[in-house]
PDB file of C-alpha atoms and ligand atoms in Angstrom:
ATOM      1  CA  MET W   1       1.633 -41.500  16.865  1.00 76.00           C
ATOM      2  CA  LEU W   2       2.592 -39.841  13.621  1.00 87.00           C
ATOM      3  CA  LYS W   3       6.312 -39.814  12.950  1.00 93.00           C
ATOM      4  CA  TRP W   4       8.242 -37.306  11.006  1.00 96.00           C
ATOM      5  CA  LYS W   5      11.577 -37.265   9.170  1.00 95.00           C
ATOM      6  CA  ASN W   6      13.926 -34.443   8.152  1.00 96.00           C
ATOM      7  CA  ILE W   7      14.127 -33.836   4.372  1.00 95.00           C
ATOM      8  CA  ILE W   8      17.739 -33.746   3.384  1.00 89.00           C
ATOM      9  CA  GLY W   9      19.211 -31.181   0.968  1.00 88.00           C
ATOM     10  CA  THR W  10      16.836 -28.336   1.539  1.00 87.00           C
ATOM     11  CA  ALA W  11      19.149 -25.930   3.254  1.00 82.00           C
ATOM     12  CA  ASP W  12      19.494 -23.760   0.104  1.00 86.00           C
ATOM     13  CA  ARG W  13      15.651 -23.316  -0.290  1.00 88.00           C
ATOM     14  CA  LYS W  14      14.422 -19.840   0.518  1.00 90.00           C
ATOM     15  CA  PRO W  15      10.976 -18.699   1.226  1.00 91.00           C
ATOM     16  CA  LYS W  16       9.575 -16.209  -1.234  1.00 85.00           C
ATOM     17  CA  SER W  17       9.364 -12.586  -0.718  1.00 87.00           C
ATOM     18  CA  GLY W  18       7.041 -11.500   2.058  1.00 91.00           C
ATOM     19  CA  TYR W  19       8.757 -13.961   4.483  1.00 94.00           C
ATOM     20  CA  ASP W  20      12.082 -13.154   6.212  1.00 94.00           C
ATOM     21  CA  SER W  21      12.818 -16.790   6.794  1.00 96.00           C
ATOM     22  CA  TRP W  22      11.181 -20.231   7.091  1.00 96.00           C
ATOM     23  CA  LEU W  23      10.673 -19.542  10.797  1.00 97.00           C
ATOM     24  CA  ASP W  24       8.731 -16.395   9.711  1.00 96.00           C
ATOM     25  CA  PHE W  25       6.803 -18.506   7.077  1.00 96.00           C
ATOM     26  CA  TYR W  26       5.864 -20.880   9.932  1.00 97.00           C
ATOM     27  CA  GLU W  27       4.716 -18.172  12.255  1.00 97.00           C
ATOM     28  CA  GLN W  28       2.650 -16.267   9.658  1.00 96.00           C
ATOM     29  CA  ASN W  29       0.806 -19.464   8.483  1.00 95.00           C
ATOM     30  CA  SER W  30       0.487 -21.392  11.692  1.00 96.00           C
ATOM     31  CA  GLY W  31      -0.246 -18.313  13.975  1.00 96.00           C
ATOM     32  CA  LYS W  32       2.126 -19.975  16.464  1.00 96.00           C
ATOM     33  CA  SER W  33       5.458 -18.962  18.001  1.00 94.00           C
ATOM     34  CA  SER W  34       8.589 -20.381  16.488  1.00 95.00           C
ATOM     35  CA  LYS W  35      10.752 -19.837  19.576  1.00 96.00           C
ATOM     36  CA  THR W  36      11.112 -23.342  20.687  1.00 97.00           C
ATOM     37  CA  CYS W  37      12.084 -26.527  18.868  1.00 98.00           C
ATOM     38  CA  LYS W  38       8.853 -28.703  18.096  1.00 98.00           C
ATOM     39  CA  VAL W  39      10.485 -32.088  18.565  1.00 98.00           C
ATOM     40  CA  LYS W  40       8.729 -33.949  21.345  1.00 97.00           C
ATOM     41  CA  GLY W  41      10.675 -33.521  24.547  1.00 96.00           C
ATOM     42  CA  CYS W  42      13.076 -31.020  23.170  1.00 97.00           C
ATOM     43  CA  THR W  43      13.137 -27.571  24.806  1.00 96.00           C
ATOM     44  CA  ASN W  44      15.982 -25.940  22.810  1.00 98.00           C
ATOM     45  CA  LYS W  45      15.562 -22.688  21.042  1.00 98.00           C
ATOM     46  CA  ALA W  46      14.533 -23.171  17.471  1.00 98.00           C
ATOM     47  CA  THR W  47      17.097 -21.998  15.011  1.00 97.00           C
ATOM     48  CA  VAL W  48      15.608 -22.995  11.618  1.00 96.00           C
ATOM     49  CA  GLY W  49      12.234 -23.558   9.982  1.00 97.00           C
ATOM     50  CA  ALA W  50      13.084 -27.070   8.927  1.00 97.00           C
ATOM     51  CA  HIS W  51      11.615 -29.033   5.987  1.00 96.00           C
ATOM     52  CA  VAL W  52      10.015 -32.256   7.250  1.00 96.00           C
ATOM     53  CA  ARG W  53       7.721 -34.903   5.893  1.00 94.00           C
ATOM     54  CA  LYS W  54       5.533 -37.715   7.388  1.00 92.00           C
ATOM     55  CA  ALA W  55       7.489 -40.875   7.886  1.00 91.00           C
ATOM     56  CA  ARG W  56       6.458 -44.424   6.750  1.00 76.00           C
ATOM     57  CA  LEU W  57       4.883 -43.282   3.503  1.00 67.00           C
ATOM     58  CA  ARG W  58       2.615 -45.815   1.672  1.00 72.00           C
ATOM     59  CA  LYS W  59       0.797 -45.511  -1.550  1.00 70.00           C
ATOM     60  CA  ASN W  60      -1.581 -42.572  -1.631  1.00 66.00           C
ATOM     61  CA  GLN W  61      -0.284 -41.081   1.672  1.00 77.00           C
ATOM     62  CA  ASP W  62       0.587 -37.474   2.115  1.00 80.00           C
ATOM     63  CA  ARG W  63       3.943 -36.785   0.547  1.00 81.00           C
ATOM     64  CA  SER W  64       3.781 -33.039   1.182  1.00 90.00           C
ATOM     65  CA  TRP W  65       6.721 -31.132   2.528  1.00 94.00           C
ATOM     66  CA  TYR W  66       6.060 -29.262   5.877  1.00 96.00           C
ATOM     67  CA  ILE W  67       7.964 -26.485   7.708  1.00 97.00           C
ATOM     68  CA  VAL W  68       8.313 -26.792  11.485  1.00 98.00           C
ATOM     69  CA  PRO W  69      10.750 -24.968  13.858  1.00 98.00           C
ATOM     70  CA  LEU W  70      13.667 -27.145  14.900  1.00 98.00           C
ATOM     71  CA  CYS W  71      16.727 -26.502  16.970  1.00 98.00           C
ATOM     72  CA  HIS W  72      20.214 -27.062  15.303  1.00 96.00           C
ATOM     73  CA  SER W  73      20.630 -30.458  16.756  1.00 97.00           C
ATOM     74  CA  CYS W  74      17.145 -31.822  15.818  1.00 98.00           C
ATOM     75  CA  THR W  75      17.723 -30.824  12.205  1.00 96.00           C
ATOM     76  CA  HIS W  76      20.387 -33.541  12.099  1.00 95.00           C
ATOM     77  CA  ILE W  77      18.154 -36.401  13.419  1.00 97.00           C
ATOM     78  CA  GLU W  78      18.442 -39.043  10.703  1.00 94.00           C
ATOM     79  CA  ASP W  79      15.788 -41.418  12.276  1.00 95.00           C
ATOM     80  CA  MET W  80      12.063 -40.818  12.610  1.00 95.00           C
ATOM     81  CA  PHE W  81      10.934 -38.494  15.462  1.00 97.00           C
ATOM     82  CA  GLU W  82       7.704 -37.260  17.078  1.00 97.00           C
ATOM     83  CA  LEU W  83       6.553 -33.666  17.287  1.00 97.00           C
ATOM     84  CA  ASN W  84       4.816 -31.925  20.084  1.00 96.00           C
ATOM     85  CA  ALA W  85       1.043 -32.126  19.995  1.00 93.00           C
ATOM     86  CA  ASP W  86       0.882 -28.329  19.259  1.00 91.00           C
ATOM     87  CA  ALA W  87       3.611 -28.354  16.557  1.00 97.00           C
ATOM     88  CA  SER W  88       1.189 -27.597  13.670  1.00 96.00           C
ATOM     89  CA  PRO W  89       3.672 -28.173  10.713  1.00 97.00           C
ATOM     90  CA  VAL W  90       2.802 -25.919   7.797  1.00 96.00           C
ATOM     91  CA  SER W  91       2.487 -27.394   4.461  1.00 93.00           C
ATOM     92  CA  VAL W  92       4.941 -25.832   1.858  1.00 91.00           C
ATOM     93  CA  ARG W  93       1.965 -25.980  -0.584  1.00 78.00           C
ATOM     94  CA  LEU W  94       0.839 -22.667   1.010  1.00 64.00           C
ATOM     95  CA  HIS W  95       4.136 -21.294  -0.318  1.00 62.00           C
ATOM     96  CA  LYS W  96       2.870 -20.729  -3.836  1.00 52.00           C
TER      97      LYS W  96
HETATM   98 ZN1   ZN T   1      15.307 -29.785  19.174  1.00 82.55          ZN
END
């Protein structure tokens, strides 16, 4: 199962105009609701479109940054975590 990690130090990053917030960026690009935290097993309300990346990077693996809705507490997970199967993280590459 693919694991993810929070990217530290991204709180100041703002989405470009056309998006109200990173949650809005997620909804517009994934076509999914951003109401609930996407961490597997978590049912809290999502408060932020968090920057995450795939864990356990090896050479030539995907180093992209993604946006996924997380609750306040899950944005502070320092270890690796799994996302729900329907999480559909949105690559920040779309943000250009
Ligand atoms: Zn959560």
